[in-house]
CSV table of N, CA, C and O in Angstrom, one decimal:
chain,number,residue,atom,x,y,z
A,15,UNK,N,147.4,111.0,139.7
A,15,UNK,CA,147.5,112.0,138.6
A,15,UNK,C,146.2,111.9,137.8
A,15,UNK,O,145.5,113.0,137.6
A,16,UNK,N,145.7,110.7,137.2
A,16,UNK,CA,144.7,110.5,136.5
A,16,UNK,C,143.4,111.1,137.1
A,16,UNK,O,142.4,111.4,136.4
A,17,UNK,N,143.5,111.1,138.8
A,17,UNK,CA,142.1,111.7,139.5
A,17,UNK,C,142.5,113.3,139.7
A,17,UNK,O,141.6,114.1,139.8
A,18,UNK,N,143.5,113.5,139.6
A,18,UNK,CA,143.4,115.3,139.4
A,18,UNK,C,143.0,115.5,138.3
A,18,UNK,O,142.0,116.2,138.3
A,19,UNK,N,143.5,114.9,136.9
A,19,UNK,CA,143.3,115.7,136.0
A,19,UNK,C,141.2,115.7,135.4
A,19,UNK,O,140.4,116.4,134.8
A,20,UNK,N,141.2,114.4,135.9
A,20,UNK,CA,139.8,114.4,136.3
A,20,UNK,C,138.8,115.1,137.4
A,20,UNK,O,137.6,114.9,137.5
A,21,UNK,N,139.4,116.0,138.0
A,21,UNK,CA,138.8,117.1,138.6
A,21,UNK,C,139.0,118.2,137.7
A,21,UNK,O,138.2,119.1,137.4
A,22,UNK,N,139.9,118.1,137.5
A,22,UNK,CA,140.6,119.3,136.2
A,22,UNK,C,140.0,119.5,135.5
A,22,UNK,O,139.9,120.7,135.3
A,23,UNK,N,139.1,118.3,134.5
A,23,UNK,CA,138.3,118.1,133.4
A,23,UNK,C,136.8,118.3,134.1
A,23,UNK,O,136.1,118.6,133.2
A,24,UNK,N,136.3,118.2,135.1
A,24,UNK,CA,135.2,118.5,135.6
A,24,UNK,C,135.0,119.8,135.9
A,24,UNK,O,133.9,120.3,135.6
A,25,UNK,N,135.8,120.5,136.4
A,25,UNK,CA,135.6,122.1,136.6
A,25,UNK,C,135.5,123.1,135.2
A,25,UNK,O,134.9,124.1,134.9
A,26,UNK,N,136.3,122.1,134.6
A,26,UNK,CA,136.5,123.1,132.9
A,26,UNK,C,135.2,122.2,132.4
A,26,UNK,O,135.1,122.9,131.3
A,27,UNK,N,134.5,121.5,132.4
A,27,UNK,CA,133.0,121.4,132.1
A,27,UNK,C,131.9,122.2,132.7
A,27,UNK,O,131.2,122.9,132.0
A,28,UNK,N,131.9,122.2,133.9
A,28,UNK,CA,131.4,123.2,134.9
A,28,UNK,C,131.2,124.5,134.3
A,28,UNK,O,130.2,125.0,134.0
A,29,UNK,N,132.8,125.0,134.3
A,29,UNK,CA,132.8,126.4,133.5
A,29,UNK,C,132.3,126.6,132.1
A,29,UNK,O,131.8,127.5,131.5
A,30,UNK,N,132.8,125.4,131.6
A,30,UNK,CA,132.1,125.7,130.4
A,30,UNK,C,130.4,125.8,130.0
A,30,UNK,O,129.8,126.5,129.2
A,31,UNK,N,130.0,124.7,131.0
A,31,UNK,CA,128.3,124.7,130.9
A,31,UNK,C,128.0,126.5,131.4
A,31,UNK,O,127.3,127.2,130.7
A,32,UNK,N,128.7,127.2,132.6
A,32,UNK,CA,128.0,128.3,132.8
A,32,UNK,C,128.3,129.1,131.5
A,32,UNK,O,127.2,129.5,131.1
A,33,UNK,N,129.2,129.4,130.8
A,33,UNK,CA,129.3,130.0,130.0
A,33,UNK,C,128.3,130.0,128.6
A,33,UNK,O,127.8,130.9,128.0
A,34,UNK,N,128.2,128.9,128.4
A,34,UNK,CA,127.0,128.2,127.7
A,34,UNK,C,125.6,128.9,128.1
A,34,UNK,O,125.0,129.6,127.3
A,35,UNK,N,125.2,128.5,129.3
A,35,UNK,CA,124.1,129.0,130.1
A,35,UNK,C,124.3,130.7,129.5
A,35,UNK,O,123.6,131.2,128.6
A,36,UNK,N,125.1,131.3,130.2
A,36,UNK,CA,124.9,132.5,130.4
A,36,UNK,C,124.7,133.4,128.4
A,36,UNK,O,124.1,134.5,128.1
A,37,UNK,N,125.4,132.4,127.4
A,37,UNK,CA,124.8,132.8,126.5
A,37,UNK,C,123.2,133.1,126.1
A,37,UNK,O,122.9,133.6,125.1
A,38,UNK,N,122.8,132.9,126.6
A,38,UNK,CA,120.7,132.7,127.0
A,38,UNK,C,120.3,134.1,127.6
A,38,UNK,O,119.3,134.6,127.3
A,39,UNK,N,121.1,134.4,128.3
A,39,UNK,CA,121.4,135.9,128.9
A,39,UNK,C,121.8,137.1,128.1
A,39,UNK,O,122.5,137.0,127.1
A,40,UNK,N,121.2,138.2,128.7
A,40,UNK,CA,121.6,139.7,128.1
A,40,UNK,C,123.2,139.7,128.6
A,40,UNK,O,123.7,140.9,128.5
A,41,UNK,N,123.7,139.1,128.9
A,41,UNK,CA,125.2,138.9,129.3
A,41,UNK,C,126.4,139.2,128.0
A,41,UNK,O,126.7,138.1,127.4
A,42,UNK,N,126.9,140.1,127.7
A,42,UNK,CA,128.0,139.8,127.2
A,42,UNK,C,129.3,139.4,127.4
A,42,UNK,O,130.2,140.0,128.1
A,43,UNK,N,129.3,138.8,127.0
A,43,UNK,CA,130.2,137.5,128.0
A,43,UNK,C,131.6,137.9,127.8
A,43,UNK,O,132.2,138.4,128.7
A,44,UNK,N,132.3,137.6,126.7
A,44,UNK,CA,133.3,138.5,125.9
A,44,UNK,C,133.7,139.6,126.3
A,44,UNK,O,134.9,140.0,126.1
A,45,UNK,N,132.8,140.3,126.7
A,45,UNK,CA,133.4,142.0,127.0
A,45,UNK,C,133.6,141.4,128.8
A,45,UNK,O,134.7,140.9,128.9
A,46,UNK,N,132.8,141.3,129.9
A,46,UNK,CA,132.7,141.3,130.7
A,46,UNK,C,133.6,140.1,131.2
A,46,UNK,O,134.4,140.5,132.0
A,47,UNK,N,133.7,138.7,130.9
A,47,UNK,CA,134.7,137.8,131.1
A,47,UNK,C,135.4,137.9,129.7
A,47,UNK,O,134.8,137.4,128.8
A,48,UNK,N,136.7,138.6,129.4
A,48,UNK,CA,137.4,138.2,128.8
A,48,UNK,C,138.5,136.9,128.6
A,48,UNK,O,139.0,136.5,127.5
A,49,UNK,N,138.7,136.5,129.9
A,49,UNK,CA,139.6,135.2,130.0
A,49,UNK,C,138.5,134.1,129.8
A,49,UNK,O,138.6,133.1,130.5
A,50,UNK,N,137.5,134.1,129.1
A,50,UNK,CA,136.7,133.5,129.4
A,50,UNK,C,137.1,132.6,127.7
A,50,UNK,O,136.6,131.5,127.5
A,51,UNK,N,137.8,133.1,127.0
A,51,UNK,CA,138.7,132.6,125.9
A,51,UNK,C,139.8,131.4,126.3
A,51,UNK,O,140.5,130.8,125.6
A,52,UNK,N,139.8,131.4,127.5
A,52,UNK,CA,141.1,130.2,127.5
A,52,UNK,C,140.5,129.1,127.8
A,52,UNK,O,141.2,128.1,127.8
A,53,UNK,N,139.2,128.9,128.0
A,53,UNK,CA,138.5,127.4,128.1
A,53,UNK,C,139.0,126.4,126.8
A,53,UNK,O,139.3,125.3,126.7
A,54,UNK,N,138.8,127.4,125.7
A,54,UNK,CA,139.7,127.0,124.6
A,54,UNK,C,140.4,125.8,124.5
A,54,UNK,O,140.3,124.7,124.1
A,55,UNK,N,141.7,126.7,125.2
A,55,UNK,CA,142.8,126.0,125.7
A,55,UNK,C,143.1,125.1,126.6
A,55,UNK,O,144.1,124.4,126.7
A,56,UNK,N,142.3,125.1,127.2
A,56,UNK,CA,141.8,124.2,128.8
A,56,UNK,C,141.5,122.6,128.5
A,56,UNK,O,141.6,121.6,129.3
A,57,UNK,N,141.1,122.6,126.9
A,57,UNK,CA,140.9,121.2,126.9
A,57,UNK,C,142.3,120.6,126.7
A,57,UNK,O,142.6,119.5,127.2
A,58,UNK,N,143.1,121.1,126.1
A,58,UNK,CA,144.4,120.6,125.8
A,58,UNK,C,145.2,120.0,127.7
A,58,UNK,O,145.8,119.0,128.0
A,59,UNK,N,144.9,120.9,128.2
A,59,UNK,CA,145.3,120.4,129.5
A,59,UNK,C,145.0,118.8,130.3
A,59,UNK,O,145.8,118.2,131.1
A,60,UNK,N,143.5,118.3,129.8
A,60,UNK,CA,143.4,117.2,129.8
A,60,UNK,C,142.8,116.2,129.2
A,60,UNK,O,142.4,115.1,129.5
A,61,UNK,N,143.2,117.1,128.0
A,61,UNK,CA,142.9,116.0,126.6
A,61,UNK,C,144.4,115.1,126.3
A,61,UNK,O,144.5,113.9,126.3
A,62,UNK,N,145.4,116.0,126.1
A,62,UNK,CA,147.0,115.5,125.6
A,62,UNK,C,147.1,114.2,126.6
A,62,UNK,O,147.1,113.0,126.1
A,63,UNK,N,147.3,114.5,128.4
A,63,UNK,CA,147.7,113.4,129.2
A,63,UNK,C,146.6,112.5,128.9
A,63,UNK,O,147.3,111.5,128.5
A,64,UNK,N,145.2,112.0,128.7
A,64,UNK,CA,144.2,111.3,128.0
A,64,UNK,C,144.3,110.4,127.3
A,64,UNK,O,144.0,109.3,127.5
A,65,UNK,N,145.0,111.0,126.1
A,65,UNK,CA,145.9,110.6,124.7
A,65,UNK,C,147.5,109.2,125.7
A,65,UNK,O,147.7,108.0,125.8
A,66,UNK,N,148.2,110.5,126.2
A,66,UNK,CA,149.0,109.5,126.9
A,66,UNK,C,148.8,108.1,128.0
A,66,UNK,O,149.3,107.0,128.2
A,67,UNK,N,147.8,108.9,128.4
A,67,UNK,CA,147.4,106.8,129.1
A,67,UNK,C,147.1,106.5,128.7
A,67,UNK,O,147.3,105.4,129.0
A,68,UNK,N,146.1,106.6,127.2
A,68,UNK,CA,145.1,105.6,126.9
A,68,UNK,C,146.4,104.3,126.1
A,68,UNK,O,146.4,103.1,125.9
A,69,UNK,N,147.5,105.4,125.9
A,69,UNK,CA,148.7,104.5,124.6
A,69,UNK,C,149.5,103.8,125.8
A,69,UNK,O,150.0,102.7,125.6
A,70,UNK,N,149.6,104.5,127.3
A,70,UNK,CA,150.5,103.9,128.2
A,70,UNK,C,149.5,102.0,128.6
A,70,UNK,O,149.9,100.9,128.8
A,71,UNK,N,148.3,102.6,128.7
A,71,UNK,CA,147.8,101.3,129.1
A,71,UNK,C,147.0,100.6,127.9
A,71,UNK,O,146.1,99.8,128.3
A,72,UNK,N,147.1,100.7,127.0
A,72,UNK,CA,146.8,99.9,125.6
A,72,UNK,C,147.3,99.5,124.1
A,72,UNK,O,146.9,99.0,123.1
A,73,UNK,N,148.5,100.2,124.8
A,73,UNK,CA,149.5,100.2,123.4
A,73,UNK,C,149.1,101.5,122.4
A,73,UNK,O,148.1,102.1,122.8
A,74,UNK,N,149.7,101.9,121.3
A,74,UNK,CA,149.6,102.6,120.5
A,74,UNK,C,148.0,102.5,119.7
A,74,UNK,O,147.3,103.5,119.6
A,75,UNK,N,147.6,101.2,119.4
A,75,UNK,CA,146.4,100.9,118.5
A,75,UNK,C,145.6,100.7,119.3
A,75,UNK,O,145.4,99.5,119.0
A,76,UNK,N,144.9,101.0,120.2
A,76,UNK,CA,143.4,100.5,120.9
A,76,UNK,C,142.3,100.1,120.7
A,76,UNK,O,141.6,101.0,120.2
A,77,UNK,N,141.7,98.9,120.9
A,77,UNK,CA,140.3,98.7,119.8
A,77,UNK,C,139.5,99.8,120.4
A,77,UNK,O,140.0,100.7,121.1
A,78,UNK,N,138.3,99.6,119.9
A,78,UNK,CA,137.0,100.3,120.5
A,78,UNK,C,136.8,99.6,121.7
A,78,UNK,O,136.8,100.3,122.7
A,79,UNK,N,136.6,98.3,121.6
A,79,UNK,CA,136.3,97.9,122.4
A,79,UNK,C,137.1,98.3,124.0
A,79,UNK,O,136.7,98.6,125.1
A,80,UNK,N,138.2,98.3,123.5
A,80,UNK,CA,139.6,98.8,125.2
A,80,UNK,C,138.7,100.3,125.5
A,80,UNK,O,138.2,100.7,126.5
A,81,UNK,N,138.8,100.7,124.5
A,81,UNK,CA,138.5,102.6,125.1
A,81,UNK,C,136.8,102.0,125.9
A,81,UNK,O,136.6,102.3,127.1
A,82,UNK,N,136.0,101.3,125.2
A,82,UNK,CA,134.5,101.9,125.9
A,82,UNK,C,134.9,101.1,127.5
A,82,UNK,O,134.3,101.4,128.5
A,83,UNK,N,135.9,100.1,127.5
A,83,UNK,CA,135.9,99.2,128.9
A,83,UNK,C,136.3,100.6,129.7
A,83,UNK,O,135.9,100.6,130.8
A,84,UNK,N,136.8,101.3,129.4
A,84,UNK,CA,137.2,102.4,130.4
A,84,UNK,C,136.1,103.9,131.3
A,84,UNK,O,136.0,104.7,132.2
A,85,UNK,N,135.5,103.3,130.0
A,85,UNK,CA,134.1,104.7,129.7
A,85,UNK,C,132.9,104.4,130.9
A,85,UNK,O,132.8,103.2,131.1
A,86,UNK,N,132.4,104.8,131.3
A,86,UNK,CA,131.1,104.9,132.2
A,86,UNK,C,130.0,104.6,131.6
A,86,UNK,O,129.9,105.4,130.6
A,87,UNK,N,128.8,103.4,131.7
A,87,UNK,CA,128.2,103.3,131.0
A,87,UNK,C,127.2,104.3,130.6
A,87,UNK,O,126.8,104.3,129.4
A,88,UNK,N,126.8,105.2,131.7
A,88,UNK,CA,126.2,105.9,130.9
A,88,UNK,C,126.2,107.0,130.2
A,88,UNK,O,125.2,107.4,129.5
């Protein structure tokens, strides 16, 4: 589960960087992609479960220190 939702969370970066990008462009992004508003909501999709493991595998209180052991150094 944790490796889908991490594909999950990579594609909704993806899309978000193009949308980003394409601001730079005579593109109006809004008119032409209108679903282009649910990225929005997209983080909720793998932000909430995030929230739930970090409490499933560190208890409720987590130092700093627990969360960066999890983090990629760079």
């Amino acid at each position: 589960m944790t490796r889908l939702l991490g594909i999950v969370g990579l594609i909704g970066f993806f899309c978000a960087l193009f949308v980003h990008l394409l601001t730079f462009s005579q593109v109006e992004i809004e008119l032409q992609m209108p679903k282009v508003w649910f990225l929005h909501v997209g983080i909720f999709i793998v932000f909430l479960p995030f929230i739930i493991s970090i409490r499933d595998n560190f208890g409720t209180n987590p130092t700093h220190k627990e969360l960066l052991s999890i983090m990629p150094v760079w």
